[in-house]
Coordinates of C-alpha atoms and ligand atoms in Angstrom, one line a residue:
Chain A
M1032 CA 0.2 -0.2 -0.2
K1033 CA 1.1 3.9 -0.5
N1034 CA -0.3 6.6 1.1
Y1035 CA 0.9 10.1 1.6
M1036 CA -0.4 12.8 2.9
K1037 CA -0.2 16.6 2.6
L1038 CA -0.7 19.4 5.5
E1039 CA -0.4 23.4 4.8
L1040 CA -0.5 24.9 8.2
A1041 CA 0.2 28.4 9.4
A1042 CA 3.5 28.6 11.2
I1043 CA 2.4 29.2 14.3
G1044 CA 3.5 27.5 18.4
E1045 CA -0.6 26.2 18.8
N1046 CA 0.2 24.4 14.9
E1047 CA 2.8 22.5 17.1
S1048 CA 0.9 19.1 18.7
F1049 CA -1.8 19.3 16.4
A1050 CA 1.1 18.3 13.8
R1051 CA 3.4 15.4 15.8
S1052 CA -0.2 14.7 16.2
A1053 CA -1.4 14.1 13.1
V1054 CA 2.1 13.2 11.3
A1055 CA 1.6 9.7 14.6
A1056 CA -2.2 9.3 13.1
F1057 CA -1.0 9.3 9.8
A1058 CA 2.0 6.8 11.0
L1059 CA -1.2 4.4 12.3
C1060 CA -1.5 3.0 9.0
L1061 CA 2.3 1.3 9.2
N1062 CA 1.3 0.2 12.6
P1063 CA 4.2 1.8 14.4
S1064 CA 5.6 0.6 17.7
L1065 CA 4.6 2.9 20.3
A1066 CA 8.3 3.9 20.8
E1067 CA 8.4 4.1 16.7
L1068 CA 5.5 6.4 17.3
S1069 CA 7.0 8.6 19.4
D1070 CA 10.3 8.9 18.3
I1071 CA 8.2 10.1 15.3
K1072 CA 6.1 12.7 16.7
T1073 CA 9.7 14.3 18.7
A1074 CA 11.6 14.5 15.3
V1075 CA 8.3 16.7 13.6
S1076 CA 8.2 18.4 16.8
E1077 CA 11.8 20.0 16.1
A1078 CA 11.3 20.3 13.3
V1079 CA 7.8 22.1 13.0
T1080 CA 8.5 24.2 15.7
N1081 CA 12.1 25.1 14.1
A1082 CA 10.0 26.1 11.6
V1083 CA 7.5 28.3 13.9
V1084 CA 10.7 29.9 16.4
H1085 CA 13.7 30.7 12.9
A1086 CA 12.1 30.5 10.2
Y1087 CA 10.1 34.6 9.9
G1088 CA 10.9 36.0 12.5
K1089 CA 8.5 37.7 14.2
E1090 CA 5.7 37.9 11.9
S1091 CA 5.5 34.4 11.8
R1092 CA 2.2 34.3 11.8
E1093 CA 1.3 35.4 8.8
H1094 CA 3.3 33.1 7.4
S1095 CA 2.9 28.5 5.9
L1096 CA 4.8 25.4 7.0
W1097 CA 3.8 22.4 5.4
I1098 CA 4.7 18.9 6.1
E1099 CA 3.9 15.7 3.5
C1100 CA 4.4 12.2 4.2
R1101 CA 4.6 8.8 2.6
A1102 CA 3.7 5.4 3.7
D1103 CA 4.9 2.0 1.9
G1104 CA 4.3 -0.9 3.7
D1105 CA 0.9 -2.1 5.1
E1106 CA 0.6 -3.8 8.9
D1107 CA 3.8 -5.9 9.4
G1108 CA 5.4 -2.3 8.5
G1109 CA 7.4 -0.3 6.7
V1110 CA 8.7 2.8 4.9
L1111 CA 7.2 6.8 6.2
H1112 CA 8.8 9.1 4.7
I1113 CA 8.3 13.6 6.0
T1114 CA 9.2 16.3 4.7
V1115 CA 9.0 19.9 7.3
T1116 CA 9.2 22.7 4.8
D1117 CA 9.2 26.9 5.2
G1118 CA 9.4 30.1 3.5
G1119 CA 11.3 32.0 5.6
C1120 CA 14.9 33.0 5.7
G1121 CA 16.6 29.7 6.0
I1122 CA 20.1 28.8 7.0
E1123 CA 23.2 31.0 7.0
D1124 CA 25.7 28.2 7.5
V1125 CA 23.9 24.6 7.9
E1126 CA 26.9 22.3 8.7
R1127 CA 26.8 25.2 12.3
A1128 CA 23.5 24.1 12.3
L1129 CA 24.0 20.7 12.6
L1130 CA 26.3 20.4 16.0
P1131 CA 24.8 19.7 19.2
F1132 CA 24.1 23.1 20.4
Y1133 CA 23.8 25.6 18.6
T1134 CA 21.4 27.7 18.6
T1135 CA 21.0 31.8 17.6
L1136 CA 18.2 32.3 20.7
E1137 CA 20.3 31.4 23.3
N1138 CA 18.1 33.6 24.8
D1139 CA 14.8 32.2 24.9
E1140 CA 16.4 28.7 26.3
R1141 CA 16.5 27.1 23.0
S1142 CA 19.3 23.7 23.9
G1143 CA 20.0 23.7 20.3
M1144 CA 19.6 19.7 20.2
G1145 CA 16.6 19.7 17.6
F1146 CA 18.4 19.3 14.1
T1147 CA 20.9 15.7 16.4
I1148 CA 17.3 14.6 17.7
M1149 CA 15.4 14.3 14.1
Q1150 CA 19.2 12.6 13.5
T1151 CA 19.3 10.1 15.7
F1152 CA 15.8 9.5 16.8
M1153 CA 14.7 9.2 12.2
D1154 CA 17.0 6.7 10.1
G1155 CA 16.9 9.0 7.5
F1156 CA 17.8 13.0 7.5
S1157 CA 18.1 16.1 5.3
L1158 CA 18.1 19.9 5.3
E1159 CA 18.2 21.8 2.0
S1160 CA 17.7 25.2 3.4
E1161 CA 18.6 28.7 1.1
R1162 CA 19.2 32.3 2.3
G1163 CA 15.6 34.2 2.4
K1164 CA 14.0 30.8 0.5
G1165 CA 13.2 28.7 3.0
T1166 CA 14.6 25.3 4.4
K1167 CA 12.9 22.0 4.0
V1168 CA 13.9 18.9 6.0
T1169 CA 13.0 15.7 5.1
M1170 CA 12.9 12.4 7.6
L1171 CA 12.4 8.7 7.3
R1172 CA 12.0 6.1 9.1
Y1173 CA 11.3 2.5 9.2
I1174 CA 8.9 1.5 10.4
G1175 CA 8.6 -2.3 12.4
R1176 CA 9.7 -5.6 8.9
E1177 CA 11.8 -3.0 6.8
K1178 CA 14.2 -2.0 9.4
I1179 CA 17.3 -2.6 9.1
P1180 CA 18.5 -5.0 11.7
N1181 CA 20.6 -3.8 13.9
E1182 CA 20.0 -3.4 17.5
K1183 CA 18.6 -0.7 17.9
N1184 CA 15.6 -2.2 15.7
Q1185 CA 15.5 -4.8 17.2
D1186 CA 14.7 -3.8 20.1
A1187 CA 11.5 -1.9 17.9
V1188 CA 10.7 -5.4 16.0
K1189 CA 10.5 -7.3 19.7
E1190 CA 8.3 -4.7 21.5
R1191 CA 5.7 -5.1 18.3
T1192 CA 5.6 -8.9 18.5
D1193 CA 5.7 -8.9 22.3
A1194 CA 1.9 -7.7 21.7
Chain B
M534 CA 1.6 21.4 30.2
Q535 CA 1.2 21.6 34.3
I536 CA 3.4 22.4 37.3
Q537 CA 2.7 21.4 39.9
S538 CA 4.8 22.0 43.1
D539 CA 4.4 20.4 47.1
Y540 CA 7.1 22.1 50.3
K541 CA 7.7 19.3 52.1
N542 CA 11.2 18.5 55.2
G543 CA 12.7 21.3 53.3
V544 CA 12.5 19.5 49.7
L545 CA 10.0 21.1 47.1
Y546 CA 8.6 18.9 44.7
M547 CA 7.8 20.0 41.1
R548 CA 6.0 17.6 39.3
L549 CA 5.5 17.9 35.4
S550 CA 2.4 16.9 33.9
G551 CA 1.4 16.6 29.9
E552 CA 2.9 18.0 26.6
V553 CA 6.3 19.4 27.0
D554 CA 6.8 21.1 23.9
E555 CA 8.0 25.5 22.8
H556 CA 4.2 26.7 22.8
N557 CA 4.1 24.8 25.9
A558 CA 7.0 25.8 28.0
V559 CA 6.0 29.6 27.6
A560 CA 4.1 29.5 31.1
A561 CA 5.0 26.7 32.4
R562 CA 8.4 28.5 32.6
S563 CA 7.2 31.8 35.1
R564 CA 5.5 29.3 37.7
A565 CA 8.4 27.7 38.0
D566 CA 10.2 30.5 38.0
Q567 CA 7.5 31.8 40.5
L568 CA 8.1 29.3 43.3
A569 CA 11.8 28.8 42.4
D570 CA 11.8 32.6 44.5
R571 CA 9.3 31.5 47.1
Y572 CA 11.7 28.6 47.7
A573 CA 15.3 30.1 47.5
T574 CA 16.3 28.6 50.5
C575 CA 15.1 25.1 50.0
E576 CA 16.9 22.2 50.0
R577 CA 16.9 20.9 47.2
V578 CA 14.6 21.0 44.6
I579 CA 12.7 17.3 42.7
F580 CA 10.9 17.2 39.3
D581 CA 9.1 14.3 39.5
L582 CA 9.0 13.7 35.2
S583 CA 5.8 11.0 35.2
E584 CA 3.7 12.6 34.0
V585 CA 4.7 14.1 31.2
S586 CA 2.8 12.8 27.7
F587 CA 5.8 14.1 25.6
M588 CA 9.1 15.8 25.7
D589 CA 10.9 16.9 22.3
S590 CA 14.1 19.1 22.7
T591 CA 12.3 22.2 24.5
G592 CA 12.8 19.8 27.6
I593 CA 16.2 20.4 27.8
G594 CA 16.8 23.6 27.5
F595 CA 14.2 24.0 30.7
L596 CA 15.3 21.5 32.7
I597 CA 18.6 23.6 32.6
G598 CA 16.8 27.5 33.0
R599 CA 15.6 26.1 35.7
Y600 CA 18.8 24.9 36.9
K601 CA 20.3 27.5 36.5
R602 CA 18.0 29.5 38.5
F603 CA 18.4 26.5 41.2
R604 CA 21.8 27.5 41.7
R605 CA 21.4 31.2 41.9
Y606 CA 20.1 30.6 45.6
G607 CA 23.0 27.0 45.8
V608 CA 20.1 25.4 46.2
P609 CA 21.1 21.9 43.6
V610 CA 18.3 20.1 41.5
Y611 CA 17.2 16.4 40.9
L612 CA 15.3 14.9 38.7
M613 CA 12.4 11.6 39.1
N614 CA 10.0 9.2 37.6
T615 CA 11.4 9.5 33.9
T616 CA 10.0 7.8 31.2
K617 CA 11.7 6.3 28.3
A618 CA 11.2 8.4 25.9
V619 CA 11.4 11.9 28.7
D620 CA 15.2 9.1 29.0
K621 CA 16.2 9.1 25.7
I622 CA 15.5 12.6 25.0
L623 CA 18.0 13.5 28.5
E624 CA 20.6 10.7 28.1
M625 CA 21.1 12.2 25.0
S626 CA 22.0 16.2 26.0
G627 CA 23.6 16.3 28.7
V628 CA 21.1 16.5 31.7
Y629 CA 21.7 14.4 33.9
T630 CA 25.1 15.2 34.5
L631 CA 23.7 18.2 36.0
M632 CA 20.5 17.1 37.1
P633 CA 20.6 13.5 38.6
K634 CA 18.3 11.1 38.5
M635 CA 17.1 9.6 42.3
Ligands
ADP1437 N1 13.4 26.8 9.4 C1 14.5 26.9 10.2 N2 14.3 28.2 9.2 C2 16.0 28.9 10.0 N3 16.7 28.7 10.7 C3 16.5 28.1 11.1 C4 15.5 26.6 11.5 N4 16.0 25.6 11.6 C5 16.8 25.3 12.1 N5 17.5 26.7 12.2 C6 18.7 27.4 12.8 O1 19.2 26.5 12.5 C7 19.0 26.5 14.3 C8 19.5 25.1 15.2 O2 18.8 24.2 15.3 P1 17.2 23.4 16.0 O3 19.9 22.2 15.9 O4 16.9 23.5 16.5 O5 18.5 24.2 16.8 P2 17.3 25.4 18.5 O6 16.0 25.0 17.5 O7 17.8 24.6 20.0 O8 18.0 25.9 18.1 C9 19.1 27.4 15.1 O9 18.9 28.2 16.4 C10 18.8 28.5 13.7 O10 19.6 29.3 13.7
MG1438 MG1 15.6 24.0 17.4

């Protein structure tokens, strides 16, 4: 089965919770474990929060962010692709932005761990950004049987079969 | 995200509940800092995270921010009842080296 969804949302804080819940609900078609769902929600929350707080500055309320998801698989699992896009200011130094603990909003108690979390919680990650044009985060997560066989994934498979 | 507090024998307990994200953290931050200022003379602070249903990297900034606030008063901060999902985030960011789990 192939499935997809596209969402356009106002880039406002109120939508952070909605966005991660919507993606989690979409992912249910691949029958993920609770741990897999939790990872997906966290990674989506990071990407969406970045579009809300960094992309548009104070005019965030006037702007949109876009989420696209594709699922390829069935109730035994599969692959989930997620992109989160904004049309904001873009990132000047992408390599630097990816470093753990790097943030340009230290005074707002940002931790600088957003991209590190997206990279460690998902199985694939890429970042495209152009100054003045916007930012696009692409993430991929294997769910269930499609998992690449490493230790972390074995745990998830076991959890599903135990459930 | 809500905070409930309880003060017992010199220990300030702060129980966080609900979803810890950027949007929700704003109100919780000022509430936590009010409590910090009110209980500045306590012996230690323990954050109880058992009721946290979701946390992203906002939780890291939130906890470190409160840690710094309490450090001004010389009050050590501890964490308890962390869920698996919360552990994953706090461990990778080194939060437990500042605020040990108990
Ligand atoms: N969508 C975006 N638009 C513009 N800048 C961004 C975007 N996402 C991230 N950034 C930049 O990359 C930095 C690192 O992001 P991240 O790792 O999520 O940390 P944090 O959000 O805590 O600052 C941000 O501080 C910001 O400067
Ligand atoms: Mg971020």
